[in-house]
CSV table of C-alpha atoms (C1' of nucleotides) in Angstrom, one decimal:
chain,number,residue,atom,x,y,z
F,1,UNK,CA,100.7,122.3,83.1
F,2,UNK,CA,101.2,120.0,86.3
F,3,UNK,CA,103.6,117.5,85.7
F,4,UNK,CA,103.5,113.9,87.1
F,5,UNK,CA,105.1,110.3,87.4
F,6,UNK,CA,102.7,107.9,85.3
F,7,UNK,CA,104.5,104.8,83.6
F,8,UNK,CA,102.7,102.4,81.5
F,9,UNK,CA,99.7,104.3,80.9
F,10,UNK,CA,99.1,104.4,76.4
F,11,UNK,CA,96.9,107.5,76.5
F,12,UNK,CA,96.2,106.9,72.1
F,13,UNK,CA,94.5,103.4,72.7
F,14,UNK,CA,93.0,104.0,76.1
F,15,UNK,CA,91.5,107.5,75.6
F,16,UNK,CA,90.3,107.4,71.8
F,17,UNK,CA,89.4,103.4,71.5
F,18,UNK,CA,86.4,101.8,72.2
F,19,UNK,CA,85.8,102.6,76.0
F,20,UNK,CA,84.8,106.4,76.0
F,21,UNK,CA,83.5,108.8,73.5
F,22,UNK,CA,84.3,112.2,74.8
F,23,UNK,CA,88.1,112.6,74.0
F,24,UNK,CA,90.4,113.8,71.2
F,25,UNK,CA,93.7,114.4,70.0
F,26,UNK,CA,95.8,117.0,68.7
F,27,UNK,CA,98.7,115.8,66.5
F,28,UNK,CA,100.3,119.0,66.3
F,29,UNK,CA,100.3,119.6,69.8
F,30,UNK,CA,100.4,115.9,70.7
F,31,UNK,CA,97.4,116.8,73.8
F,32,UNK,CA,95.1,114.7,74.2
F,33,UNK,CA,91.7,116.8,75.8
F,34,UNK,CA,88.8,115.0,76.9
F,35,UNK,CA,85.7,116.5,78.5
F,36,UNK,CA,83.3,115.1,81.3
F,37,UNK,CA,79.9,116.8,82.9
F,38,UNK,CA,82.3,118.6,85.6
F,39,UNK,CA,85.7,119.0,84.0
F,40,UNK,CA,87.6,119.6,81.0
F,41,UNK,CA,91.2,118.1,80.8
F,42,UNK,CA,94.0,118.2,78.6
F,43,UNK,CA,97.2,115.4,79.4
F,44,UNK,CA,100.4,115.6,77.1
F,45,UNK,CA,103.0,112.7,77.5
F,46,UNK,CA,106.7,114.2,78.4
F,47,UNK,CA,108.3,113.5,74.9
F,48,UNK,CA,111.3,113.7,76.9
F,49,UNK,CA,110.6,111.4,80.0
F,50,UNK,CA,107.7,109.2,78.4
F,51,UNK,CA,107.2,108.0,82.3
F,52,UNK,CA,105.9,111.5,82.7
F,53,UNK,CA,103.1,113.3,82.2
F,54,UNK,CA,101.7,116.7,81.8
F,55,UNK,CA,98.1,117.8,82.5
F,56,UNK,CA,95.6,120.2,83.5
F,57,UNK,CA,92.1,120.5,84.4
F,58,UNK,CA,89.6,123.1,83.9
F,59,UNK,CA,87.8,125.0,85.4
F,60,UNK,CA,88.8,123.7,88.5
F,61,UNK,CA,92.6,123.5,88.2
F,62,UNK,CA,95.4,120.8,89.5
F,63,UNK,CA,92.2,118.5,90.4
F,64,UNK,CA,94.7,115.4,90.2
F,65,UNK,CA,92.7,114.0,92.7
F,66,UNK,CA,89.8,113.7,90.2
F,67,UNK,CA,91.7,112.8,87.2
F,68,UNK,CA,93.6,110.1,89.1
F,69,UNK,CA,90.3,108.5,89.9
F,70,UNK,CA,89.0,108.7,86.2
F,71,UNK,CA,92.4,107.1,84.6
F,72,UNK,CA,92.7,105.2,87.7
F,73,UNK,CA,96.2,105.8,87.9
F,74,UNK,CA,96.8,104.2,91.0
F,75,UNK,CA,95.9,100.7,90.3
F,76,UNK,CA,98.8,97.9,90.3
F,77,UNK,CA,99.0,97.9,86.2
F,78,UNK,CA,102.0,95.3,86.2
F,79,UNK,CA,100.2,92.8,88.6
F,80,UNK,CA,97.1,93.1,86.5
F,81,UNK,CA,98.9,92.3,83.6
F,82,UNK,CA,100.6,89.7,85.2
F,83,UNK,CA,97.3,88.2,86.4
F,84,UNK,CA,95.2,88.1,83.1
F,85,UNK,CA,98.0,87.0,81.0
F,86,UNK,CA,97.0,83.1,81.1
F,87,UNK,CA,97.8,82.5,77.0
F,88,UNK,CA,99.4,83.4,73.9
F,89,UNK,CA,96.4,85.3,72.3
F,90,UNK,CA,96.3,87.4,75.2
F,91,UNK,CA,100.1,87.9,75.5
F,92,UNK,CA,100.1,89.0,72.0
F,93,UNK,CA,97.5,91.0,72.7
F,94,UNK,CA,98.7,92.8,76.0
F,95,UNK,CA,101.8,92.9,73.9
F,96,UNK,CA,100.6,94.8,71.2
F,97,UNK,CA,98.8,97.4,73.6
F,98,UNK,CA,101.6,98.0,76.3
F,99,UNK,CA,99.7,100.2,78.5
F,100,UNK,CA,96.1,100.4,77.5
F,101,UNK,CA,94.6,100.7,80.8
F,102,UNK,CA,90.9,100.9,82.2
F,103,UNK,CA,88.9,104.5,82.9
F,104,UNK,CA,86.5,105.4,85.7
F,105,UNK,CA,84.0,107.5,83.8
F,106,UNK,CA,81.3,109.6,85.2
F,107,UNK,CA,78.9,107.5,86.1
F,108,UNK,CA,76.5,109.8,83.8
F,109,UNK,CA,78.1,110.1,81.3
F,110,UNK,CA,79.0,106.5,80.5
F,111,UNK,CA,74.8,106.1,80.7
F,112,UNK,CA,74.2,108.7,78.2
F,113,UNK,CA,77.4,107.8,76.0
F,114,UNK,CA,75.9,103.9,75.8
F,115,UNK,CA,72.7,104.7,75.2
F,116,UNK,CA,74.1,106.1,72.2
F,117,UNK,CA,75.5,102.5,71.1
F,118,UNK,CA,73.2,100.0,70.0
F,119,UNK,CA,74.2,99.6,65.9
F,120,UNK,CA,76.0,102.6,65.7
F,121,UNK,CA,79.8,102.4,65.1
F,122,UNK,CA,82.1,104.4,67.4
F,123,UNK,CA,82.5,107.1,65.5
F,124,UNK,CA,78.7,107.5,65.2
F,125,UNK,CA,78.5,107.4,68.9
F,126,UNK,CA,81.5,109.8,68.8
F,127,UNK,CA,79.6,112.2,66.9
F,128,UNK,CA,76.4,112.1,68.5
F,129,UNK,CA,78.0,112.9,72.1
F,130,UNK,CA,79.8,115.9,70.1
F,131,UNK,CA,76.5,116.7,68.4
F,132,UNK,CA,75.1,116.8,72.1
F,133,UNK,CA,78.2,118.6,74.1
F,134,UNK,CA,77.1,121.1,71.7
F,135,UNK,CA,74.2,121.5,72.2
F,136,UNK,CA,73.5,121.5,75.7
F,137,UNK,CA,76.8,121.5,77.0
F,138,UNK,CA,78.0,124.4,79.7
F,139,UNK,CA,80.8,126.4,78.0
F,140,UNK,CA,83.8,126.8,79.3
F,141,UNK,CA,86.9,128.8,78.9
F,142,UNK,CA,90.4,126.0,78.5
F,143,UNK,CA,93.4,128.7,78.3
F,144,UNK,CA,91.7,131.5,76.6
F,145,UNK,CA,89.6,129.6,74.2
F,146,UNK,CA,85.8,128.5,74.6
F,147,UNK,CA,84.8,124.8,74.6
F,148,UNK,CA,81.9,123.0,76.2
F,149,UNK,CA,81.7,119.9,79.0
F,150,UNK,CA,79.5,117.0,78.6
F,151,UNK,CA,76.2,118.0,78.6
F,152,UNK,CA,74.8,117.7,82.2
F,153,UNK,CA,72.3,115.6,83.1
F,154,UNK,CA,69.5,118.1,84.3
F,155,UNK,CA,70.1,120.0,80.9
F,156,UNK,CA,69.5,117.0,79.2
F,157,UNK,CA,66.5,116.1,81.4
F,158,UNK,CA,64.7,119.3,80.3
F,159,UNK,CA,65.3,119.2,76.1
F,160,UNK,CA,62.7,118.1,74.4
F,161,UNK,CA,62.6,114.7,72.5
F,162,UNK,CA,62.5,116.6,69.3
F,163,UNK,CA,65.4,118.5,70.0
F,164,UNK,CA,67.5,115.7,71.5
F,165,UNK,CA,66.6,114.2,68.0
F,166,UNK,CA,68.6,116.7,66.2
F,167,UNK,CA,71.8,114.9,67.7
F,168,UNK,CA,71.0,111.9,65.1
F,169,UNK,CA,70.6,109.3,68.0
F,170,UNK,CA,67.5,107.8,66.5
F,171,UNK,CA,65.5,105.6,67.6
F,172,UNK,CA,68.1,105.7,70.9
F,173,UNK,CA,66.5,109.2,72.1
F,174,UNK,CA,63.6,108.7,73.9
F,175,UNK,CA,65.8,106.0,76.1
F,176,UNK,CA,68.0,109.5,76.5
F,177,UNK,CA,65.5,111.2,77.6
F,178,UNK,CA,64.0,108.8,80.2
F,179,UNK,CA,67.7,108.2,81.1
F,180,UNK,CA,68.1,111.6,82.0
F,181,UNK,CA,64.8,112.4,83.7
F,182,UNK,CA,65.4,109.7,86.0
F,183,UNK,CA,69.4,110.2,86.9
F,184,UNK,CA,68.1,113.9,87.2
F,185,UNK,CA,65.3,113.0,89.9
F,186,UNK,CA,66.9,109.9,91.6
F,187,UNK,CA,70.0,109.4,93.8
F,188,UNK,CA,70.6,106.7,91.3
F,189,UNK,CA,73.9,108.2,89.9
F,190,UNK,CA,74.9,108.3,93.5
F,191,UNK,CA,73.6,105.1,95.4
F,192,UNK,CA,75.1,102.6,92.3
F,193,UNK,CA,78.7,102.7,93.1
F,194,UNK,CA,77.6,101.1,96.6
F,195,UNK,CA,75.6,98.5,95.4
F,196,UNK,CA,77.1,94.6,94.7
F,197,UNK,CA,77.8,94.4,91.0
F,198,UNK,CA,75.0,92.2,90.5
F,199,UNK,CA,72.3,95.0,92.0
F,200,UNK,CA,73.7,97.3,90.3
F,201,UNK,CA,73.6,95.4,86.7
F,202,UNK,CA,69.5,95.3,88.1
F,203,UNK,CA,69.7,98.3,88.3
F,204,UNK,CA,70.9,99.5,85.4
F,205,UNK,CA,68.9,97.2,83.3
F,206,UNK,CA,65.7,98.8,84.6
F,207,UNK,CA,66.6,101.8,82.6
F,208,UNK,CA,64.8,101.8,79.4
F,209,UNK,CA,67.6,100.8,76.6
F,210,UNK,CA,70.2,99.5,79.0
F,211,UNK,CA,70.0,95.6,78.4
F,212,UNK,CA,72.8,92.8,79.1
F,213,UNK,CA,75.9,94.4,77.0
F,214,UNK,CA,75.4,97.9,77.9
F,215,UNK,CA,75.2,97.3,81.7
F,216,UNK,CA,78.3,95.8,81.5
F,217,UNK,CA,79.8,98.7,79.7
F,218,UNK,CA,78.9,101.0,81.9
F,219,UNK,CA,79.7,98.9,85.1
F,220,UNK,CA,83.0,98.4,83.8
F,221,UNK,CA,83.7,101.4,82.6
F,222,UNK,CA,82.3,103.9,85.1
F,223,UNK,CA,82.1,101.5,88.1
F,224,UNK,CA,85.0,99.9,88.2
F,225,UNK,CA,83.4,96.4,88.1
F,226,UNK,CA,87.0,94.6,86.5
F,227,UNK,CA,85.1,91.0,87.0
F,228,UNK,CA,82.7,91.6,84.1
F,229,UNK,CA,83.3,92.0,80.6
F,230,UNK,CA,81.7,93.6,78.1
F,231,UNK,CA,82.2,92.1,74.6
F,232,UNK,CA,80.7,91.9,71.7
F,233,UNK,CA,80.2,89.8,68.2
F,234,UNK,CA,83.6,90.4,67.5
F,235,UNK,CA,84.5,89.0,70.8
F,236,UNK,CA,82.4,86.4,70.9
F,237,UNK,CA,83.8,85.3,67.6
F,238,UNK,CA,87.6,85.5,68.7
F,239,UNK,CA,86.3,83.6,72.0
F,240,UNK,CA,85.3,80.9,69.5
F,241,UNK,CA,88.4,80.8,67.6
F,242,UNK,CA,91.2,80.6,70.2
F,243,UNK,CA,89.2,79.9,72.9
F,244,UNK,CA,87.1,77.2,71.2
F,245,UNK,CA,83.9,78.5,73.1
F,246,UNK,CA,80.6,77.2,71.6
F,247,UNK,CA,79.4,79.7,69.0
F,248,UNK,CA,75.8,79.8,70.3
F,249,UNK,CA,76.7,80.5,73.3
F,250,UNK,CA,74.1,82.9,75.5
F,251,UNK,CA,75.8,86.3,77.0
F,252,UNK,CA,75.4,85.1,80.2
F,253,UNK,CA,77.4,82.0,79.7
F,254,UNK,CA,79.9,83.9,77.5
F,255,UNK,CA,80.8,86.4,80.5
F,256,UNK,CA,80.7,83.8,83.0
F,257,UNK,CA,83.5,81.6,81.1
F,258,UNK,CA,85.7,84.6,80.6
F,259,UNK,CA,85.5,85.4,84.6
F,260,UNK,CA,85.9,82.0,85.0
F,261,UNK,CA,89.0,81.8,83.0
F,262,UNK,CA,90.5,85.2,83.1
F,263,UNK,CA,89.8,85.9,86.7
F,264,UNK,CA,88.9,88.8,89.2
F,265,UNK,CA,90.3,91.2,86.3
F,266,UNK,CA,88.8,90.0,83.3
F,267,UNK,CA,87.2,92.8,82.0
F,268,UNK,CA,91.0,93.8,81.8
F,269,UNK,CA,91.8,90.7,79.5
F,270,UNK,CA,88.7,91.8,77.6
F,271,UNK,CA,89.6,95.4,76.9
F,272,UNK,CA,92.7,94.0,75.2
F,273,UNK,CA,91.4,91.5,73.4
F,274,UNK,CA,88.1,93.8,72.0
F,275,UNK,CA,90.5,96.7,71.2
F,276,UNK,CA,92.8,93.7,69.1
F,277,UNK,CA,90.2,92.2,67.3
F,278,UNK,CA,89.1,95.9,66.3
F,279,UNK,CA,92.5,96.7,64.9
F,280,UNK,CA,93.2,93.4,63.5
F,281,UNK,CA,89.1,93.8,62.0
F,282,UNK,CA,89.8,96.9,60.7
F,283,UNK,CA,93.0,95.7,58.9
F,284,UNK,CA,91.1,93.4,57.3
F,285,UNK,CA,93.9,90.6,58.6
F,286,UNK,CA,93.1,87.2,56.7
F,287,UNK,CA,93.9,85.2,60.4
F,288,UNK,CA,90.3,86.3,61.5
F,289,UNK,CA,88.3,85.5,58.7
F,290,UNK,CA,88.8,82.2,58.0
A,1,DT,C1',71.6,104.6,43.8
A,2,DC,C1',71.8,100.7,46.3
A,3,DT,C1',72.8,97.6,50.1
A,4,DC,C1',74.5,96.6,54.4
A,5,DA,C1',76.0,96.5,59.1
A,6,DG,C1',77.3,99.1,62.9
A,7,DG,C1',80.2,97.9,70.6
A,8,DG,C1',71.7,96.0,71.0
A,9,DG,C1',67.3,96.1,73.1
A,10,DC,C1',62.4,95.8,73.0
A,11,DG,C1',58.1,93.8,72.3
A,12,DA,C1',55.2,90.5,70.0
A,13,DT,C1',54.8,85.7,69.0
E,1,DA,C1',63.8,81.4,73.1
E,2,DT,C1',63.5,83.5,68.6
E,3,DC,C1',62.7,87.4,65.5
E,4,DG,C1',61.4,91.7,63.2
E,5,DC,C1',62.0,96.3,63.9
E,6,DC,C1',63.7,100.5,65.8
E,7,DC,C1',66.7,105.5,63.1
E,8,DC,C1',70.5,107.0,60.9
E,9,DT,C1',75.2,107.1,58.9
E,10,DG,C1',79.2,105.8,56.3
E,11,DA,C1',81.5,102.3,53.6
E,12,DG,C1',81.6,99.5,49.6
DNA sequence: TCTCAGGGGCGAT
DNA sequence: ATCGCCCCTGAG
């Protein structure tokens, strides 16, 4: 495995929390692998030099240059954290989750992984993208053993609604489908990362299934888009409770105060505060359920 | 066995 | 602008 400088970078909360759905981890080995519609990757943290770390990709090898872009390893992580860090809440937060950063996704991907969200949990989204990877994914040989990539989008394209059905994605296949048709015959997947963020948003909410909250996540998430943020009930109840924002607040309104008060990087500030509230949710911590 | 909500969005009022 | 429904799964 290659072996590189990469500081600051928590690979457990940024890799297996809520933004993507296609990576796992090996405790044994302590290797995180994750797989995409062109590569399979595995990254290992130095356990001697934690400001190292090793990694591989497959079947194209050494592609740093693509797996710097998806962890977006060169972006100025201390000045971000410097920049959203307007409060306590947040402090805490950013405190608690030294390190969690922000991915680049494939573009696909993230449109096929989000369609997969609407009432599911992330595990069930986590399994249906598994249930789909193996499926229709291309195989691939990772060191002598046989895995599969994200399924590509022309594969999916061609199943039939029946089949895609068998991945337990409900009522959220058809939108698959269409999804897939259309990335498959459009320049879509290309054009969007040149658009303004507010075309692109358009854009993605003409896509059958793709409404307010999941445009965001996959403009964040795939495009880069740090202004918006993605959140959810959970946030919007946490934005109420610290932040005194009015409860019945619209989406709209809701991301246009957190811009407003988190700045250029807020879907930064979000990401931390979405991935608290999970954990502090999921601890059932009194402090939140007043 | 049952209820219920899960990183929502759509279409009918 | 509100509201029932979409399909399925796991937790309680």
């Amino acid at each position: 495995m290659n072996r590189t400088f990469l500081p600051n970078y928590n690979f457990e909360i940024t890799l297996l929390g809520g933004q993507a759905f296609s990576w796992d981890y090996d405790p044994l080995t302590e290797i995180f692998t994750g797989f995409t519609q062109e590569n399979f990757v595995k990254v290992k943290r130095d356990p001697k030099n934690p400001d190292y770390v090793f990694w591989q990709t497959y079947p194209e090898k050494d592609n740093w240059q693509w797996l710097s872009g998806y962890l977006r390893a060169d972006v100025d992580y201390e000045n971000i954290i410097k920049n959203i860090s307007k409060d306590e809440h947040i402090k805490k937060a950013v405190e608690h989750y030294k390190g969690l950063r922000l991915l680049k996704q494939d573009f696909r991907d993230a449109v096929i992984g989000y369609l997969c969200s609407p009432t599911k949990t992330i595990v069930g989204i986590r399994q249906c993208v598994r249930l789909m990877r193996d499926r229709y994914g291309e195989e691939v040989i990772v060191d002598g053993e046989k895995t599969k990539l994200f399924p590509r989008i022309e594969r999916l394209a061609q199943a039939d609604l029946a089949d895609i059905l068998q991945c337990k994605v409900g009522f959220r296949g058809q939108n698959i489908k269409l999804a897939a048709e259309r990335l498959a015959n459009s320049d879509v997947s290309l054009e969007i990362h040149e658009m303004q963020t507010d075309q692109a948003l358009e854009t993605l909410k003409s896509f059958r299934g793709i409404g307010d909250k999941v445009a965001d996540c996959i403009a964040v998430y795939s495009l880069s888009r740090d202004e918006l943020t993605p959140f959810d009930v959970w946030g919007m109840r946490v934005l109420q409770k610290y932040y005194d924002v009015d409860a019945n607040i619209k989406y709209d309104k809701m991301r246009a105060w957190v811009k407003d008060y988190f700045g250029d990087k807020a879907s930064w500030a979000g990401q931390y505060l979405f991935e608290y509230i999970r954990l502090v949710d999921s601890k059932k911590n009194e402090k939140f359920n007043n």
